[in-house]
Amino acid sequence: MKIAVTYDNGNVFQHFGKTENFKVYEVEDDKVVSSEVIGSNGTGHGALAGLLAEQGINVLICGGIGEGAQTALTEAGIEMVAGAQGNTDDVVEAYLKGELVSTGANCDHHHHEEGHSCGGSCGGCGGHKSDITGPNVGKTCRTHYKGTFNDGTQFDSSYDRGEPLEFICGAGQMIKGFDAAVANMEIGEIKEVHLMPEEAYGQTNPDAIFTLEIAQLPGSENLEVGQQVYLSNQYGQPFPVKVAAKEETTITFDANHEMAGKELNFTIELVEVK
């Protein structure tokens, strides 16, 4: 089996029709045996399905995608999982474990904050107003990092992936504490930072936990507690939620980031500024 993921600097690219690259995974016995990044060669929405079909792709994982492209993929016999975010390797692993589900459900009861992105353990979920100052603000920075909880457990590492994280410092693409740390670093410098929840993913928001009728959400009857899925808000934007509870007729979702309420520690190495 071959899985293709819209790809940009290690993460799922969020606009299928504009993706410049796909990361293609060769899978045997539910395990990745090889992977490579291929270019789309500037192919537009309509022809991308054909490009993937030529590559023998069985499954496409992507962020946002239009109806026309969805139709073309269906006609090409390619399974599609939309609304994915974060590191592509992690997303594929979640798919193979059955933890990545594209429900196609439309949730009108929960407004997901515009611009909110949960890609990667320290990327996304920023959106903070930039009161950050430093010589690197506004510049594209490439950093290696390792993230741990207070008990020393590692939750993420760019070193393990072998690829630095790239972002524009101070643009709200990162959690605030990570952004602020990099703003004043010099190339080659390694910095240790301890972030309180307010500097990371915030405190747990009880308003982000909501209950819906299973009958109103096609596909939800097959979901299990602890499973992560993607819903769409009233604007059609996908957002990740975890199934927190399930009763006979209702299902409860938690849209809080999995890191909400947690203190985080990062070792950050500034590799390049451009």
mmCIF file of C-alpha atoms in Angstrom:
data_model
loop_
_atom_site.group_PDB
_atom_site.id
_atom_site.type_symbol
_atom_site.label_atom_id
_atom_site.label_comp_id
_atom_site.label_asym_id
_atom_site.label_seq_id
_atom_site.Cartn_x
_atom_site.Cartn_y
_atom_site.Cartn_z
ATOM 1 C CA MET A 1 0.000 0.000 0.000
ATOM 2 C CA LYS A 2 1.119 3.549 -0.725
ATOM 3 C CA ILE A 3 0.091 6.569 1.325
ATOM 4 C CA ALA A 4 0.675 10.129 0.098
ATOM 5 C CA VAL A 5 0.598 13.142 2.418
ATOM 6 C CA THR A 6 0.589 16.786 1.329
ATOM 7 C CA TYR A 7 4.006 17.896 2.548
ATOM 8 C CA ASP A 8 5.757 21.078 3.641
ATOM 9 C CA ASN A 9 8.858 21.090 5.837
ATOM 10 C CA GLY A 10 7.905 17.946 7.719
ATOM 11 C CA ASN A 11 4.261 18.870 8.301
ATOM 12 C CA VAL A 12 0.943 18.301 6.526
ATOM 13 C CA PHE A 13 0.449 21.125 4.002
ATOM 14 C CA GLN A 14 -3.030 22.536 4.481
ATOM 15 C CA HIS A 15 -4.118 23.319 0.882
ATOM 16 C CA PHE A 16 -4.271 20.242 -1.340
ATOM 17 C CA GLY A 17 -4.525 22.176 -4.605
ATOM 18 C CA LYS A 18 -1.438 24.282 -3.877
ATOM 19 C CA THR A 19 0.838 21.625 -2.453
ATOM 20 C CA GLU A 20 4.268 21.573 -4.053
ATOM 21 C CA ASN A 21 5.271 18.224 -2.573
ATOM 22 C CA PHE A 22 3.869 14.929 -1.361
ATOM 23 C CA LYS A 23 5.594 12.575 1.029
ATOM 24 C CA VAL A 24 4.913 9.047 -0.157
ATOM 25 C CA TYR A 25 5.043 6.121 2.270
ATOM 26 C CA GLU A 26 5.380 2.492 1.216
ATOM 27 C CA VAL A 27 3.527 0.343 3.751
ATOM 28 C CA GLU A 28 3.691 -3.400 4.319
ATOM 29 C CA ASP A 29 1.856 -5.224 7.120
ATOM 30 C CA ASP A 30 0.753 -1.876 8.576
ATOM 31 C CA LYS A 31 4.356 -0.698 8.911
ATOM 32 C CA VAL A 32 6.208 1.955 6.909
ATOM 33 C CA VAL A 33 9.103 0.348 5.044
ATOM 34 C CA SER A 34 10.226 3.374 3.022
ATOM 35 C CA SER A 35 9.324 6.962 2.244
ATOM 36 C CA GLU A 36 10.266 9.665 -0.248
ATOM 37 C CA VAL A 37 9.246 13.220 -1.093
ATOM 38 C CA ILE A 38 8.014 13.834 -4.633
ATOM 39 C CA GLY A 39 7.146 17.116 -6.329
ATOM 40 C CA SER A 40 3.762 17.985 -7.785
ATOM 41 C CA ASN A 41 5.493 19.796 -10.677
ATOM 42 C CA GLY A 42 3.052 22.679 -10.407
ATOM 43 C CA THR A 43 0.101 20.434 -11.199
ATOM 44 C CA GLY A 44 -3.215 22.065 -10.324
ATOM 45 C CA HIS A 45 -6.262 20.787 -8.440
ATOM 46 C CA GLY A 46 -7.751 18.742 -11.257
ATOM 47 C CA ALA A 47 -4.632 16.872 -12.295
ATOM 48 C CA LEU A 48 -3.221 16.079 -8.863
ATOM 49 C CA ALA A 49 -5.501 13.044 -8.524
ATOM 50 C CA GLY A 50 -4.128 11.750 -11.807
ATOM 51 C CA LEU A 51 -0.557 12.326 -10.611
ATOM 52 C CA LEU A 52 -1.245 10.340 -7.443
ATOM 53 C CA ALA A 53 -2.943 7.570 -9.400
ATOM 54 C CA GLU A 54 0.127 7.313 -11.660
ATOM 55 C CA GLN A 55 2.253 6.876 -8.543
ATOM 56 C CA GLY A 56 0.030 3.999 -7.410
ATOM 57 C CA ILE A 57 -1.234 5.871 -4.351
ATOM 58 C CA ASN A 58 -3.975 4.128 -2.373
ATOM 59 C CA VAL A 59 -4.565 6.711 0.373
ATOM 60 C CA LEU A 60 -4.207 10.493 0.458
ATOM 61 C CA ILE A 61 -3.885 12.333 3.772
ATOM 62 C CA CYS A 62 -4.250 16.102 3.560
ATOM 63 C CA GLY A 63 -5.483 19.233 5.300
ATOM 64 C CA GLY A 64 -8.082 21.249 3.415
ATOM 65 C CA ILE A 65 -9.432 20.046 0.077
ATOM 66 C CA GLY A 66 -12.170 21.212 -2.299
ATOM 67 C CA GLU A 67 -15.156 19.248 -3.510
ATOM 68 C CA GLY A 68 -13.826 18.992 -7.063
ATOM 69 C CA ALA A 69 -10.572 17.451 -5.912
ATOM 70 C CA GLN A 70 -12.460 15.065 -3.631
ATOM 71 C CA THR A 71 -14.536 13.900 -6.591
ATOM 72 C CA ALA A 72 -11.430 13.399 -8.722
ATOM 73 C CA LEU A 73 -9.773 11.313 -5.997
ATOM 74 C CA THR A 74 -12.899 9.172 -5.604
ATOM 75 C CA GLU A 75 -13.004 8.569 -9.350
ATOM 76 C CA ALA A 76 -9.315 7.582 -9.235
ATOM 77 C CA GLY A 77 -10.072 5.059 -6.484
ATOM 78 C CA ILE A 78 -7.959 6.860 -3.879
ATOM 79 C CA GLU A 79 -9.119 6.880 -0.258
ATOM 80 C CA MET A 80 -8.981 10.353 1.291
ATOM 81 C CA VAL A 81 -8.473 11.472 4.892
ATOM 82 C CA ALA A 82 -8.908 15.237 5.159
ATOM 83 C CA GLY A 83 -8.379 17.651 8.033
ATOM 84 C CA ALA A 84 -5.037 16.207 9.162
ATOM 85 C CA GLN A 85 -2.487 18.464 10.808
ATOM 86 C CA GLY A 86 0.992 18.139 12.263
ATOM 87 C CA ASN A 87 4.062 16.073 11.487
ATOM 88 C CA THR A 88 3.502 13.809 8.465
ATOM 89 C CA ASP A 89 5.267 10.789 9.994
ATOM 90 C CA ASP A 90 3.099 11.047 13.119
ATOM 91 C CA VAL A 91 -0.071 11.425 11.039
ATOM 92 C CA VAL A 92 0.700 8.315 8.977
ATOM 93 C CA GLU A 93 1.455 6.355 12.147
ATOM 94 C CA ALA A 94 -1.896 7.467 13.587
ATOM 95 C CA TYR A 95 -3.653 6.389 10.371
ATOM 96 C CA LEU A 96 -2.064 2.941 10.473
ATOM 97 C CA LYS A 97 -3.170 2.557 14.112
ATOM 98 C CA GLY A 98 -6.727 3.489 13.147
ATOM 99 C CA GLU A 99 -6.539 6.683 15.205
ATOM 100 C CA LEU A 100 -6.851 9.152 12.314
ATOM 101 C CA VAL A 101 -10.426 9.393 11.074
ATOM 102 C CA SER A 102 -11.983 11.792 8.585
ATOM 103 C CA THR A 103 -15.617 11.827 9.705
ATOM 104 C CA GLY A 104 -16.864 14.376 7.206
ATOM 105 C CA ALA A 105 -19.106 15.592 10.002
ATOM 106 C CA ASN A 106 -20.111 19.218 10.194
ATOM 107 C CA CYS A 107 -20.343 20.604 13.690
ATOM 108 C CA ASP A 108 -22.329 23.834 13.930
ATOM 109 C CA HIS A 109 -22.160 23.918 17.721
ATOM 110 C CA HIS A 110 -18.477 24.621 18.172
ATOM 111 C CA HIS A 111 -16.675 27.645 16.803
ATOM 112 C CA HIS A 112 -13.007 26.863 16.410
ATOM 113 C CA GLU A 113 -10.794 29.887 16.741
ATOM 114 C CA GLU A 114 -9.869 31.269 13.340
ATOM 115 C CA GLY A 115 -6.252 30.688 12.444
ATOM 116 C CA HIS A 116 -5.812 28.018 15.089
ATOM 117 C CA SER A 117 -3.483 25.271 14.001
ATOM 118 C CA CYS A 118 -2.318 22.258 15.945
ATOM 119 C CA GLY A 119 0.541 21.119 13.760
ATOM 120 C CA GLY A 120 3.487 19.627 15.615
ATOM 121 C CA SER A 121 4.243 19.643 19.291
ATOM 122 C CA CYS A 122 5.586 23.178 19.427
ATOM 123 C CA GLY A 123 4.389 24.532 16.091
ATOM 124 C CA GLY A 124 0.908 25.881 15.638
ATOM 125 C CA CYS A 125 -1.569 26.823 18.330
ATOM 126 C CA GLY A 126 0.262 30.134 18.454
ATOM 127 C CA GLY A 127 -1.893 32.913 17.131
ATOM 128 C CA HIS A 128 -0.602 35.205 19.881
ATOM 129 C CA LYS A 129 -0.393 38.911 19.337
ATOM 130 C CA SER A 130 3.249 39.581 18.670
ATOM 131 C CA ASP A 131 4.673 41.552 21.572
ATOM 132 C CA ILE A 132 7.901 39.631 21.069
ATOM 133 C CA THR A 133 11.063 41.598 20.359
ATOM 134 C CA GLY A 134 14.514 40.524 19.264
ATOM 135 C CA PRO A 135 16.843 40.505 16.260
ATOM 136 C CA ASN A 136 15.249 37.354 14.789
ATOM 137 C CA VAL A 137 11.646 38.638 14.777
ATOM 138 C CA GLY A 138 10.236 38.628 11.246
ATOM 139 C CA LYS A 139 12.987 36.342 9.954
ATOM 140 C CA THR A 140 12.724 32.702 8.887
ATOM 141 C CA CYS A 141 14.385 30.568 11.557
ATOM 142 C CA ARG A 142 15.344 26.907 11.439
ATOM 143 C CA THR A 143 15.668 25.209 14.808
ATOM 144 C CA HIS A 144 16.281 21.786 16.228
ATOM 145 C CA TYR A 145 14.487 21.107 19.491
ATOM 146 C CA LYS A 146 13.642 18.486 22.073
ATOM 147 C CA GLY A 147 10.525 18.795 24.214
ATOM 148 C CA THR A 148 10.029 17.110 27.592
ATOM 149 C CA PHE A 149 7.531 17.150 30.443
ATOM 150 C CA ASN A 150 8.639 17.946 33.991
ATOM 151 C CA ASP A 151 9.163 14.257 34.755
ATOM 152 C CA GLY A 152 11.707 14.060 31.932
ATOM 153 C CA THR A 153 9.463 12.203 29.485
ATOM 154 C CA GLN A 154 10.172 13.297 25.905
ATOM 155 C CA PHE A 155 7.092 14.190 23.863
ATOM 156 C CA ASP A 156 8.742 15.416 20.675
ATOM 157 C CA SER A 157 12.119 15.917 19.026
ATOM 158 C CA SER A 158 13.166 17.302 15.670
ATOM 159 C CA TYR A 159 16.497 15.521 16.149
ATOM 160 C CA ASP A 160 14.673 12.194 15.934
ATOM 161 C CA ARG A 161 13.137 13.264 12.633
ATOM 162 C CA GLY A 162 16.483 14.495 11.308
ATOM 163 C CA GLU A 163 14.990 17.753 10.047
ATOM 164 C CA PRO A 164 14.971 21.213 11.695
ATOM 165 C CA LEU A 165 11.698 23.054 12.218
ATOM 166 C CA GLU A 166 11.281 26.160 10.033
ATOM 167 C CA PHE A 167 9.047 29.114 10.940
ATOM 168 C CA ILE A 168 8.857 32.904 10.867
ATOM 169 C CA CYS A 169 9.812 34.168 14.298
ATOM 170 C CA GLY A 170 7.225 36.409 15.947
ATOM 171 C CA ALA A 171 4.531 35.671 13.356
ATOM 172 C CA GLY A 172 2.390 33.627 15.744
ATOM 173 C CA GLN A 173 3.217 30.339 14.049
ATOM 174 C CA MET A 174 4.698 28.966 17.270
ATOM 175 C CA ILE A 175 3.647 28.830 20.885
ATOM 176 C CA LYS A 176 4.572 32.113 22.545
ATOM 177 C CA GLY A 177 7.322 30.884 24.860
ATOM 178 C CA PHE A 178 9.124 29.045 22.062
ATOM 179 C CA ASP A 179 8.858 32.102 19.793
ATOM 180 C CA ALA A 180 10.173 34.428 22.506
ATOM 181 C CA ALA A 181 13.138 32.166 23.228
ATOM 182 C CA VAL A 182 14.254 32.033 19.602
ATOM 183 C CA ALA A 183 13.817 35.797 19.068
ATOM 184 C CA ASN A 184 17.069 36.593 20.865
ATOM 185 C CA MET A 185 19.170 33.542 20.045
ATOM 186 C CA GLU A 186 22.322 33.470 17.931
ATOM 187 C CA ILE A 187 23.060 30.851 15.277
ATOM 188 C CA GLY A 188 24.601 27.809 16.929
ATOM 189 C CA GLU A 189 23.307 28.737 20.374
ATOM 190 C CA ILE A 190 21.520 26.099 22.460
ATOM 191 C CA LYS A 191 18.983 27.323 25.014
ATOM 192 C CA GLU A 192 17.003 25.541 27.744
ATOM 193 C CA VAL A 193 13.539 26.974 28.493
ATOM 194 C CA HIS A 194 10.765 26.062 30.918
ATOM 195 C CA LEU A 195 7.290 27.183 29.819
ATOM 196 C CA MET A 196 4.211 27.556 31.974
ATOM 197 C CA PRO A 197 0.872 26.700 30.276
ATOM 198 C CA GLU A 198 0.187 30.389 29.560
ATOM 199 C CA GLU A 199 3.366 30.486 27.446
ATOM 200 C CA ALA A 200 2.546 27.220 25.712
ATOM 201 C CA TYR A 201 -0.914 25.819 24.906
ATOM 202 C CA GLY A 202 -2.862 27.624 27.615
ATOM 203 C CA GLN A 203 -5.011 26.239 30.397
ATOM 204 C CA THR A 204 -7.702 23.661 29.701
ATOM 205 C CA ASN A 205 -10.850 25.424 28.491
ATOM 206 C CA PRO A 206 -14.081 23.794 29.739
ATOM 207 C CA ASP A 207 -15.991 25.501 26.891
ATOM 208 C CA ALA A 208 -13.997 23.394 24.418
ATOM 209 C CA ILE A 209 -15.678 20.242 25.745
ATOM 210 C CA PHE A 210 -19.069 19.723 24.116
ATOM 211 C CA THR A 211 -21.707 17.018 23.716
ATOM 212 C CA LEU A 212 -23.681 16.219 20.560
ATOM 213 C CA GLU A 213 -26.441 13.833 19.611
ATOM 214 C CA ILE A 214 -24.996 10.788 17.833
ATOM 215 C CA ALA A 215 -27.957 10.827 15.426
ATOM 216 C CA GLN A 216 -26.920 14.324 14.259
ATOM 217 C CA LEU A 217 -23.351 13.283 13.490
ATOM 218 C CA PRO A 218 -23.148 10.552 10.819
ATOM 219 C CA GLY A 219 -20.233 8.222 11.469
ATOM 220 C CA SER A 220 -19.956 9.050 15.159
ATOM 221 C CA GLU A 221 -21.711 5.825 16.166
ATOM 222 C CA ASN A 222 -18.496 3.982 15.244
ATOM 223 C CA LEU A 223 -16.167 6.182 17.293
ATOM 224 C CA GLU A 224 -14.561 5.040 20.533
ATOM 225 C CA VAL A 225 -13.507 6.920 23.668
ATOM 226 C CA GLY A 226 -9.947 8.222 23.329
ATOM 227 C CA GLN A 227 -10.036 8.307 19.540
ATOM 228 C CA GLN A 228 -8.935 11.477 17.756
ATOM 229 C CA VAL A 229 -11.025 12.646 14.825
ATOM 230 C CA TYR A 230 -11.567 15.818 12.849
ATOM 231 C CA LEU A 231 -14.799 17.802 12.757
ATOM 232 C CA SER A 232 -15.662 20.836 10.652
ATOM 233 C CA ASN A 233 -16.971 24.047 12.147
ATOM 234 C CA GLN A 234 -19.622 26.279 10.594
ATOM 235 C CA TYR A 235 -16.979 27.798 8.319
ATOM 236 C CA GLY A 236 -15.906 24.421 6.962
ATOM 237 C CA GLN A 237 -12.560 24.547 8.783
ATOM 238 C CA PRO A 238 -11.368 21.181 10.138
ATOM 239 C CA PHE A 239 -10.263 20.949 13.757
ATOM 240 C CA PRO A 240 -9.043 17.997 15.827
ATOM 241 C CA VAL A 241 -11.019 16.663 18.786
ATOM 242 C CA LYS A 242 -10.738 13.663 21.060
ATOM 243 C CA VAL A 243 -13.707 11.507 22.023
ATOM 244 C CA ALA A 244 -14.012 12.150 25.768
ATOM 245 C CA ALA A 245 -17.154 10.133 26.509
ATOM 246 C CA LYS A 246 -19.873 8.230 24.712
ATOM 247 C CA GLU A 247 -23.354 7.321 25.894
ATOM 248 C CA GLU A 248 -26.179 5.489 24.147
ATOM 249 C CA THR A 249 -27.447 8.568 22.297
ATOM 250 C CA THR A 250 -24.762 11.232 22.877
ATOM 251 C CA ILE A 251 -21.044 11.673 22.297
ATOM 252 C CA THR A 252 -18.746 14.158 24.028
ATOM 253 C CA PHE A 253 -15.716 15.718 22.330
ATOM 254 C CA ASP A 254 -12.754 17.579 23.815
ATOM 255 C CA ALA A 255 -11.242 20.180 21.486
ATOM 256 C CA ASN A 256 -8.563 21.261 23.944
ATOM 257 C CA HIS A 257 -5.036 20.757 22.686
ATOM 258 C CA GLU A 258 -3.504 17.629 24.211
ATOM 259 C CA MET A 259 -0.811 19.845 25.769
ATOM 260 C CA ALA A 260 -3.274 22.283 27.358
ATOM 261 C CA GLY A 261 -2.602 22.880 31.049
ATOM 262 C CA LYS A 262 0.878 21.357 30.897
ATOM 263 C CA GLU A 263 4.258 22.845 31.764
ATOM 264 C CA LEU A 264 6.745 22.137 28.971
ATOM 265 C CA ASN A 265 10.534 22.115 28.720
ATOM 266 C CA PHE A 266 12.457 22.684 25.503
ATOM 267 C CA THR A 267 16.061 22.389 24.465
ATOM 268 C CA ILE A 268 16.322 24.673 21.424
ATOM 269 C CA GLU A 269 19.220 24.913 18.978
ATOM 270 C CA LEU A 270 19.133 27.748 16.423
ATOM 271 C CA VAL A 271 20.480 26.272 13.188
ATOM 272 C CA GLU A 272 19.850 29.006 10.610
ATOM 273 C CA VAL A 273 18.326 32.462 10.206
ATOM 274 C CA LYS A 274 17.417 33.790 6.767
#
